[in-house]
Short mmCIF file of C-alpha atoms and ligand atoms in Angstrom, two decimals:
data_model
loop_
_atom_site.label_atom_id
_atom_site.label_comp_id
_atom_site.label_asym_id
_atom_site.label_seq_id
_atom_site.Cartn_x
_atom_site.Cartn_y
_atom_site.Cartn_z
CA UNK A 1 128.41 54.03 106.62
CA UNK A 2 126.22 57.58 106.88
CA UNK A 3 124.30 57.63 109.94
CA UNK A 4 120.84 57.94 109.33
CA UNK A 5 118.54 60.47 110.96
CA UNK A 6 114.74 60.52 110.51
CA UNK A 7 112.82 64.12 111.52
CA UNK A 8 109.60 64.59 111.80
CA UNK A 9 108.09 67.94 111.12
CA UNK A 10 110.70 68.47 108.25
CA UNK A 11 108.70 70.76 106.48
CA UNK A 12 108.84 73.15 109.21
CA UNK A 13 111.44 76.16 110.65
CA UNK A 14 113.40 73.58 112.63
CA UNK A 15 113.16 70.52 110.65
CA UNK A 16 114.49 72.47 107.57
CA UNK A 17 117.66 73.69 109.64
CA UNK A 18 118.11 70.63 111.61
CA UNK A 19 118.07 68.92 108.20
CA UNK A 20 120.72 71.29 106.58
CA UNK A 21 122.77 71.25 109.51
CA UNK A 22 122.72 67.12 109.69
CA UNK A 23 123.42 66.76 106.14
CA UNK A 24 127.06 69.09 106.72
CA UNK A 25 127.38 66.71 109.35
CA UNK A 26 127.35 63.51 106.77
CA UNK A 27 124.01 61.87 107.85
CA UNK A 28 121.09 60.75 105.37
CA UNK A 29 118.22 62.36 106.02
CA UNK A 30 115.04 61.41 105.79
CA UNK A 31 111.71 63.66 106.73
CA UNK A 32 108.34 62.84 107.65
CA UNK A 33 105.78 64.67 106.41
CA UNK A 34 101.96 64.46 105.87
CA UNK A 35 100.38 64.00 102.79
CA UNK A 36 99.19 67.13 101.18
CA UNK A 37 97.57 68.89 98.24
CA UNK A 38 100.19 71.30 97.89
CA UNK A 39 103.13 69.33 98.73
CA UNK A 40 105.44 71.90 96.13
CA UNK A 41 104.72 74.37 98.45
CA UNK A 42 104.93 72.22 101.83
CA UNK A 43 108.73 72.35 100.82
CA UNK A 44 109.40 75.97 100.71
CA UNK A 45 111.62 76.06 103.80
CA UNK A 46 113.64 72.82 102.10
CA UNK A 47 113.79 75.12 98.80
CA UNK A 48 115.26 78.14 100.80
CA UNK A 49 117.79 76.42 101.90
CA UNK A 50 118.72 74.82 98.52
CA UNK A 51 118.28 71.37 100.42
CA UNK A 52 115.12 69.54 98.68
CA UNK A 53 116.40 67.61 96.87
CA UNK A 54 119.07 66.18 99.45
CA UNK A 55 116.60 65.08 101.87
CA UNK A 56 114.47 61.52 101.29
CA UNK A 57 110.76 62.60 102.07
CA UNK A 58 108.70 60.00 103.40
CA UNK A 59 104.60 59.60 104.11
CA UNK A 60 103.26 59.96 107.10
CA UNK A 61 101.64 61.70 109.87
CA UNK A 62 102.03 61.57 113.66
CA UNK A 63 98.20 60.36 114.29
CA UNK A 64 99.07 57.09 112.04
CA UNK A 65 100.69 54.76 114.37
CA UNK A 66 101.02 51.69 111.61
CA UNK A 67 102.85 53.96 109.48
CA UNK A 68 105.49 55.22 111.78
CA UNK A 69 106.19 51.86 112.68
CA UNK A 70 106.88 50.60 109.14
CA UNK A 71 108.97 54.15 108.46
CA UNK A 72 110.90 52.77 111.62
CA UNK A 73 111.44 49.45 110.21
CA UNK A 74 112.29 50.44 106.66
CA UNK A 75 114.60 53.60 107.38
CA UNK A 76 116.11 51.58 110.64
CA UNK A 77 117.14 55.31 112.00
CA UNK A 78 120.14 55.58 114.11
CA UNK A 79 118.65 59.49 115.47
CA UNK A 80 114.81 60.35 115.30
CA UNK A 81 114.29 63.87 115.73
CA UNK A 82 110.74 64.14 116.67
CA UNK A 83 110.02 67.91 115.85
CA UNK A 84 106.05 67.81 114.84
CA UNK A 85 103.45 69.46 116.27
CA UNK A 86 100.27 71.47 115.88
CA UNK A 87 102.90 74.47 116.97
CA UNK A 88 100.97 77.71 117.29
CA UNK A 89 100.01 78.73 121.02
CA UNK A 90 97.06 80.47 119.95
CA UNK A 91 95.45 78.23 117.23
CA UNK A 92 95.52 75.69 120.39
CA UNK A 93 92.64 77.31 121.88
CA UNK A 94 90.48 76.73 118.45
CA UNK A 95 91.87 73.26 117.94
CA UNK A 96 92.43 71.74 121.52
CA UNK A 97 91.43 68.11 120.67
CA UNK A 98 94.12 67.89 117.88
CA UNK A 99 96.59 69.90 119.75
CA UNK A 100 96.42 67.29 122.24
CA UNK A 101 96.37 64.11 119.86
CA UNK A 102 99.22 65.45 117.62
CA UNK A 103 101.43 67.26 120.04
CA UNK A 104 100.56 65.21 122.96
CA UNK A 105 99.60 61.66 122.30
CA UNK A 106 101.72 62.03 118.78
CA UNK A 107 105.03 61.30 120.79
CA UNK A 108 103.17 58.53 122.54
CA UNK A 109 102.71 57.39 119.05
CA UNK A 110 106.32 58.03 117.84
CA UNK A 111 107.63 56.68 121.35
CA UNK A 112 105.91 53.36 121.04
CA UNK A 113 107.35 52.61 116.78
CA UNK A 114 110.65 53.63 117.89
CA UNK A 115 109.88 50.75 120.98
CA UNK A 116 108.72 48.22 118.55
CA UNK A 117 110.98 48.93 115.71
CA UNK A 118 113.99 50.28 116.52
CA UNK A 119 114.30 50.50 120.29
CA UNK A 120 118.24 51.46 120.20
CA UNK A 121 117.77 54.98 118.42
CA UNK A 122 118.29 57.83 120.17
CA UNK A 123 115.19 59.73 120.13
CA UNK A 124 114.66 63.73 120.48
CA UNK A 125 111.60 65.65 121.78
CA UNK A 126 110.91 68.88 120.91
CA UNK A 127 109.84 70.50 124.43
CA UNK A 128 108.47 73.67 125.54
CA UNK A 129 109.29 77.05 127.69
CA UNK A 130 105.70 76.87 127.58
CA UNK A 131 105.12 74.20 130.07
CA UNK A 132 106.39 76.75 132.42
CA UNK A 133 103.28 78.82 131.74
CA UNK A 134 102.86 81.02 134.71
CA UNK A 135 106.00 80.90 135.70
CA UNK A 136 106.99 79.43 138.98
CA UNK A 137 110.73 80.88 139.29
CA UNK A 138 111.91 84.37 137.83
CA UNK A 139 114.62 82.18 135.54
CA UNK A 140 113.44 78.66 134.68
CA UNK A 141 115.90 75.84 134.57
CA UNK A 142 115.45 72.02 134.28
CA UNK A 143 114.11 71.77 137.93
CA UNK A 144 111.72 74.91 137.67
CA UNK A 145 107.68 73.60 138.06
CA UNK A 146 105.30 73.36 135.22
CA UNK A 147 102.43 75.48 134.97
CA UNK A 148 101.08 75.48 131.13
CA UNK A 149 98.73 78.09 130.32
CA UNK A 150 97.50 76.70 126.97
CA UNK A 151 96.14 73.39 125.13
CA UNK A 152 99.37 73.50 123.54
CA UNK A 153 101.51 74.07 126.64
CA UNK A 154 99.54 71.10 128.45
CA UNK A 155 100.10 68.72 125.33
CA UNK A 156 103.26 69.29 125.65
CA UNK A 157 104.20 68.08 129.01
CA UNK A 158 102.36 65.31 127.93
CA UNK A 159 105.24 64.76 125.34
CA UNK A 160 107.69 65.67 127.43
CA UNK A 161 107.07 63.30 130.35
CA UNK A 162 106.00 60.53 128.58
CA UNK A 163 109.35 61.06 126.88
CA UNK A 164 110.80 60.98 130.59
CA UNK A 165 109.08 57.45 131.12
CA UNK A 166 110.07 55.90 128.43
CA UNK A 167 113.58 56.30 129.30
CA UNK A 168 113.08 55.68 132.66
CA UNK A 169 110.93 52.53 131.66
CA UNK A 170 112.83 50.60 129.08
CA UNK A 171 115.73 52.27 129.00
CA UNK A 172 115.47 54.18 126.02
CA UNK A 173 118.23 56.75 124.97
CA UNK A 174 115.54 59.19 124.90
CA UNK A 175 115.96 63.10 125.55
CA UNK A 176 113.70 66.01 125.64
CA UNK A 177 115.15 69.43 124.87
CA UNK A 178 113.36 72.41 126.34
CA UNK A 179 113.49 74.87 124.05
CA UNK A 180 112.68 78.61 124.69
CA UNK A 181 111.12 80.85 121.60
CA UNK A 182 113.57 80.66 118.39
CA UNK A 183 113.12 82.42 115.12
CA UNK A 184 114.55 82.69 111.74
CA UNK A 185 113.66 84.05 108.04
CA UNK A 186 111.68 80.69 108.01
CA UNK A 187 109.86 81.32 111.06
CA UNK A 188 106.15 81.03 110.02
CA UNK A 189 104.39 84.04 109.11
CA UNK A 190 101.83 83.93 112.48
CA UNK A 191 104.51 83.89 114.48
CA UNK A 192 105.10 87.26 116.46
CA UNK A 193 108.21 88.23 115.37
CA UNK A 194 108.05 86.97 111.48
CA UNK A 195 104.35 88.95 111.72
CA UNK A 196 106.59 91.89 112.84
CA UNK A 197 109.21 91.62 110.14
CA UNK A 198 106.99 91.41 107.26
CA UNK A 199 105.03 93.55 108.15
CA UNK A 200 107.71 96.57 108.77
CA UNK A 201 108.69 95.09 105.55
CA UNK A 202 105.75 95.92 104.06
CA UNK A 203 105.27 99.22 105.53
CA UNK A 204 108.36 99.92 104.53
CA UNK A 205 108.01 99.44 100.74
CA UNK A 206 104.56 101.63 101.03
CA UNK A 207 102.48 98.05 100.64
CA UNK A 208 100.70 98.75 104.09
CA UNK A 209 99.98 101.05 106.76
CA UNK A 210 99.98 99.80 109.90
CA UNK A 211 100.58 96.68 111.55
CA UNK A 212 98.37 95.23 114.26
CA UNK A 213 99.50 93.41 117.08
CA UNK A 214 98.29 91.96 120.44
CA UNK A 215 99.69 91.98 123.84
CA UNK A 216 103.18 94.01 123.64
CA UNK A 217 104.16 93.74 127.14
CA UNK A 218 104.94 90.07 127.00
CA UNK A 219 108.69 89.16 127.35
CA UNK A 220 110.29 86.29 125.61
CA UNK A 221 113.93 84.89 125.67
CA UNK A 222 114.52 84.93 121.71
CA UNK A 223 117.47 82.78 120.04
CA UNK A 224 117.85 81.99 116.90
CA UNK A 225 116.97 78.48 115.39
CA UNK A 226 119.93 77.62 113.47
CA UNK A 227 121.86 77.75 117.08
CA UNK A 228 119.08 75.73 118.24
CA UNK A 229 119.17 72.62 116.29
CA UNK A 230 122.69 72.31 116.72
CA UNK A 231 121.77 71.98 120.46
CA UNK A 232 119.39 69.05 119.97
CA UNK A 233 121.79 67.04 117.66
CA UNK A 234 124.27 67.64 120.31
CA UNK A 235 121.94 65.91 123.31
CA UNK A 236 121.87 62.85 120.61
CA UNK A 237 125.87 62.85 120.99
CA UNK A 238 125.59 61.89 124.82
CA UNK A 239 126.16 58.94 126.41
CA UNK A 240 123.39 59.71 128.19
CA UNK A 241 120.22 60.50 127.28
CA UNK A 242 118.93 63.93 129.91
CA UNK A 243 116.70 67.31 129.80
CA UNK A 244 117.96 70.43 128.47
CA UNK A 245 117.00 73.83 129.01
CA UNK A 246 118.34 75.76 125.54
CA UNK A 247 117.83 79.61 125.48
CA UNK A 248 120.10 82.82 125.68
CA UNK A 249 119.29 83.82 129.32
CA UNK A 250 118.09 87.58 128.19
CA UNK A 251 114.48 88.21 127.74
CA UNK A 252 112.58 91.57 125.76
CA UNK A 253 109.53 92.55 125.11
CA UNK A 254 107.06 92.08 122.28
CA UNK A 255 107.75 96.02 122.00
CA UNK A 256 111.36 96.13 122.13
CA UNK A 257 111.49 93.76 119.26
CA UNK A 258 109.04 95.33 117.43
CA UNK A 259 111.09 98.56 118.14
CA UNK A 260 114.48 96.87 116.52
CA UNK A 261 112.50 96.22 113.57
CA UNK A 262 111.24 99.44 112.84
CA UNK A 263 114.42 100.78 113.99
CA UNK A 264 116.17 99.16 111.45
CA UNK A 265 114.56 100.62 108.35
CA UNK A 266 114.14 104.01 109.82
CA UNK A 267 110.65 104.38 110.66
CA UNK A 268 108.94 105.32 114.33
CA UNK A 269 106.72 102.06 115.80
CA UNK A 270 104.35 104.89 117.13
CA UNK A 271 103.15 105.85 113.58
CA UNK A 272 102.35 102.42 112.64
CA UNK A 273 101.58 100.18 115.62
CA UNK A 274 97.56 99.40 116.62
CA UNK A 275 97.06 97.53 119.54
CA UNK A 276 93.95 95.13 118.27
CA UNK A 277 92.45 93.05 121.59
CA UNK A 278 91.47 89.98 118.64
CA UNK A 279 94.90 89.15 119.38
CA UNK A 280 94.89 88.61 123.10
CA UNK A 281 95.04 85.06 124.08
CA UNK A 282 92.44 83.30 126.44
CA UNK A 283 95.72 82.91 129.18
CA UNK A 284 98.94 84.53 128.63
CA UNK A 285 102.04 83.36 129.57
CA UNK A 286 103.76 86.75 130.54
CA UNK A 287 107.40 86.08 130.89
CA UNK A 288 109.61 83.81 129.78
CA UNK A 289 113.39 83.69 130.95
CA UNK A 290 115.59 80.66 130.60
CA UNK A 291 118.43 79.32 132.65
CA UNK A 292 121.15 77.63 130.17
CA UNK A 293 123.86 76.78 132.24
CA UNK A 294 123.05 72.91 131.89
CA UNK A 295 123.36 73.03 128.18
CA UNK A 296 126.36 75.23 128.46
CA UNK A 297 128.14 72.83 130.69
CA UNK A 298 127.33 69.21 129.50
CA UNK A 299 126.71 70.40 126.03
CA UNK A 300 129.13 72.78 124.80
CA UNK A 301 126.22 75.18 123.67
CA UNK A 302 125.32 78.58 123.82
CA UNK A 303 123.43 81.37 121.78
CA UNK A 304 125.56 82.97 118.83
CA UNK A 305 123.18 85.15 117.51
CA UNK A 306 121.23 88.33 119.65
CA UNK A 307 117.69 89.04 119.06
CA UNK A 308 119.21 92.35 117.61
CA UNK A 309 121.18 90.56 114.71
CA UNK A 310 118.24 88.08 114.35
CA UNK A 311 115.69 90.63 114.33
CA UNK A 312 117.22 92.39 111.29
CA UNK A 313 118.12 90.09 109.61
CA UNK A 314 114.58 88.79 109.32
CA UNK A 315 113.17 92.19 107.93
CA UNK A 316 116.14 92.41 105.17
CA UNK A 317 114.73 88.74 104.18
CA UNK A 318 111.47 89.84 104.27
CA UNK A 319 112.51 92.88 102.41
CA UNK A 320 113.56 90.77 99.71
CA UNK A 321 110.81 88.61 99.84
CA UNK A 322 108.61 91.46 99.10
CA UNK A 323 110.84 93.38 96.50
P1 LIG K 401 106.57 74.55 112.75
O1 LIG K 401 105.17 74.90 113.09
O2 LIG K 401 107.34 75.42 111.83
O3 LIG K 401 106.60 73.06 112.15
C1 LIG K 401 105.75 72.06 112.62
C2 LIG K 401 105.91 70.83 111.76
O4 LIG K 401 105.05 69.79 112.23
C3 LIG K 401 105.55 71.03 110.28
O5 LIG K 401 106.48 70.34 109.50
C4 LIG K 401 104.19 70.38 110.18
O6 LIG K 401 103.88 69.91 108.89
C5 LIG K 401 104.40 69.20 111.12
N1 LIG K 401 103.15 68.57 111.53
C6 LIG K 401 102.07 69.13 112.11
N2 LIG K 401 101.12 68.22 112.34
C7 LIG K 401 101.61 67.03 111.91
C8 LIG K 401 101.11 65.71 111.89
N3 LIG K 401 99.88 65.40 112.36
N4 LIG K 401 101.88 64.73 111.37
C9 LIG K 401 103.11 65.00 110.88
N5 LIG K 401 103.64 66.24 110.87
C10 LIG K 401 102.89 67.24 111.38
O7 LIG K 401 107.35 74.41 114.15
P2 LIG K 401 108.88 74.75 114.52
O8 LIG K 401 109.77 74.25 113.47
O9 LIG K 401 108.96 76.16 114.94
O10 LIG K 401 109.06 73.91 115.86
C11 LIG K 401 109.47 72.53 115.82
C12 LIG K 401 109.01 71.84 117.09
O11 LIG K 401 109.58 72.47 118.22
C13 LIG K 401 107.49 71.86 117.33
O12 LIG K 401 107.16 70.65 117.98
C14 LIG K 401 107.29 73.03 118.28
O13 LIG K 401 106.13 72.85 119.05
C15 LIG K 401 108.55 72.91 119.12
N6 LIG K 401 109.06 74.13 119.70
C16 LIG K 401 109.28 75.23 118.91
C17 LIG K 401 109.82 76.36 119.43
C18 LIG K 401 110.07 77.58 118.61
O14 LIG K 401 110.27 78.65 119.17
N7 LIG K 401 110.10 77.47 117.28
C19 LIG K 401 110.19 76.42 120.87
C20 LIG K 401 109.93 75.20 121.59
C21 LIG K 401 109.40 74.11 121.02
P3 LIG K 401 103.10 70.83 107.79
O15 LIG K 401 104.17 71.56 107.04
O16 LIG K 401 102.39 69.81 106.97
O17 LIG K 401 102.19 71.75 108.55
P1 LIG K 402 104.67 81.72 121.56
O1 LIG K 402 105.02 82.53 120.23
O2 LIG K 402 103.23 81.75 121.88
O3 LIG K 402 105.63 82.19 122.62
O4 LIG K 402 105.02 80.22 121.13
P2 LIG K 402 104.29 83.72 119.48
O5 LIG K 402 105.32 84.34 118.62
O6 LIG K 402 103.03 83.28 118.84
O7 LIG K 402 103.88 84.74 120.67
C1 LIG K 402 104.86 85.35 121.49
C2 LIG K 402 104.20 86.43 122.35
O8 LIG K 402 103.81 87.53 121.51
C3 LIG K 402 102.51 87.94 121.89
N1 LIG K 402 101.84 88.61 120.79
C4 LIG K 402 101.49 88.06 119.61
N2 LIG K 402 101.71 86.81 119.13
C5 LIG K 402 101.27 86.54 117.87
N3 LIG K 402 101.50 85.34 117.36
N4 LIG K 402 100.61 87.47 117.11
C6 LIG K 402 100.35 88.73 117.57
O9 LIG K 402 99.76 89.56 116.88
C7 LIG K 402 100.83 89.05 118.88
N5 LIG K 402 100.80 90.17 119.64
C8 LIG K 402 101.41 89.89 120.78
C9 LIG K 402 101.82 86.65 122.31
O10 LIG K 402 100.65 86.94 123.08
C10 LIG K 402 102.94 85.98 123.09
O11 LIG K 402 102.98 86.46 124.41
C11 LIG K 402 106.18 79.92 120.35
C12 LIG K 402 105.84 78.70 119.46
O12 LIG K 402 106.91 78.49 118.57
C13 LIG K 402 105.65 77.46 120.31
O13 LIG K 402 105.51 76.32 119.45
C14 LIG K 402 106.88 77.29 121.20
O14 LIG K 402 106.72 76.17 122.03
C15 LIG K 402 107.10 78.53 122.05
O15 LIG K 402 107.27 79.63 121.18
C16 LIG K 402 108.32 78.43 122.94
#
């Protein structure tokens, strides 16, 4: 018999790898996802992958407790991949109520179906760098302090250590993966380095001028998120359920990145880039540099893919997009 995984935030980057990746892998897959006016185009990522119609979409959303219970009960998951979330750092300051009741009390919500209905899946939540904020040790690892610096960051510890009680509390083969920044072609578009790549895109092909950005002097450890879900299906494998740390070790600058971008299609960042303060955020969190030894050892995993490669390949997609 197929093992049967149930992801939440489907519709998203990672859900739409993590779903391609678990269906080479055998499993059935089913996705939850909220109901919608434009559901056609709430598959895009699925479509891009050629995967829509492989995956079982089911209703529901991560505020609707009675709902996730009876998805539990009726899809009787062996994995739940709880990858949901109001997502973007920035929109958290705008919407810091929801933030915290989807990306916060949310995985109380899916926590406590899973409890009722199926307490013997193994259970996957997506965690932060960003609970390390302001960060408390030049290269964070799984014993590094918290600090968030945003609505999202604190809803997220939320998540992740109510994910830590519950397997401390009823035993639950629960595991929380901290995950540092990953990209892709399916990154969404208000992201900082998709919002680079289509736009040099689109500079490029004469569609725009310039391209306007916030703070450039922020560092981030970027990976790429087809490596990435392959980690957290691999912390389901484990006899043990544990914290992960999953990033490539190297951080860059917003600049830099921007720089490999423009590099790539031959034009000078200089001529193009406008440094617009709308962009700033309320807190910053200004480096982030991650320690994945853990993974490495208990796992197996580590980064394939450099920003570099990732970077450009990103702008041809966009390219193509745009063509
Ligand atoms: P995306 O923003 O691309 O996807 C978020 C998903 O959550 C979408 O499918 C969205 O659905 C869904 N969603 C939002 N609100 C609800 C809700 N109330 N009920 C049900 N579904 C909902 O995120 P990513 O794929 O990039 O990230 C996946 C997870 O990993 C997120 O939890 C994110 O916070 C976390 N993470 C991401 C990192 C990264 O660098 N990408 C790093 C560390 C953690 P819809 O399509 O309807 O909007
Ligand atoms: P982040 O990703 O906040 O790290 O959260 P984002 O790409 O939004 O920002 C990265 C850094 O770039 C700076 N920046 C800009 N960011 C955006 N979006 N737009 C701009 O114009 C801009 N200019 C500069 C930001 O200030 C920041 O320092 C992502 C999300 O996927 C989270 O869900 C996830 O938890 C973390 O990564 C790890």
């Amino acid at each position: 018999m197929a093992k049967k995984a149930l992801i939440t935030g489907i519709t998203g980057q990672d859900g739409a790898y993590l779903s391609e990746f678990l269906l080479s892998k055998g499993y059935d897959v089913y996705g939850l996802a909220r109901r919608s006016s434009t559901a056609d185009v709430n598959l895009t990522r699925l479509k891009w992958l050629g995967i829509e119609k492989d995956v079982q979409i089911v209703d529901g959303n991560l505020l609707d407790l009675s709902g996730l219970i009876r998805s539990m009960q009726e899809i009787a998951p062996d994995e739940v991949y709880n990858l949901a979330a109001q997502s973007f750092v920035a929109s958290s300051w705008q919407q810091p109520i929801l933030t915290g009741q989807v990306t916060g009390l949310g995985v109380s919500n899916m926590l406590e179906a899973l409890r009722i209905a199926k307490p013997d899946a193994h259970y996957y939540q997506a965690s932060s760098s960003e609970m390390y904020g302001l960060v408390q040790q030049p290269v964070q690892s799984e014993t590094t302090p918290f600090y968030p610096r945003s609505p999202y960051a604190v809803a997220k510890l939320y998540g992740h250590w109510i994910t830590v009680n519950y397997r401390e509390s009823f035993n639950m083969h629960a595991s929380s993966g901290i995950l540092f920044n990953h990209e892709s072609p399916l990154r969404g578009i208000e992201f900082v380095t998709r919002k680079v790549t289509d736009g040099v895109a689109r500079i490029k092909l004469g569609l725009e001028k310039e391209l306007r950005l916030g703070n450039i002097n922020a560092k981030r450890d970027w990976g790429h998120a087809k490596d990435y879900v392959q980690a957290m299906w691999l912390m389901l494998q484990q006899d043990i359920p544990d914290d992960y740390v999953v990033s490539t070790g190297r951080t860059t600058t917003v600049r830099e990145m921007c720089e490999v971008a423009f590099n790539h299609v031959g034009l000078n960042i200089d001529d193009h880039l406008v440094i617009d303060p709308a962009f700033f955020r309320p807190a910053e969190v200004d480096i982030l540099l991650g320690d994945p030894s853990k993974a490495k050892e208990k796992l197996g995993w580590s980064a394939t893919i450099t920003m570099e490669e990732m970077i450009k390949e990103m702008v041809e997609a966009d390219l193509k997009r745009l063509s």
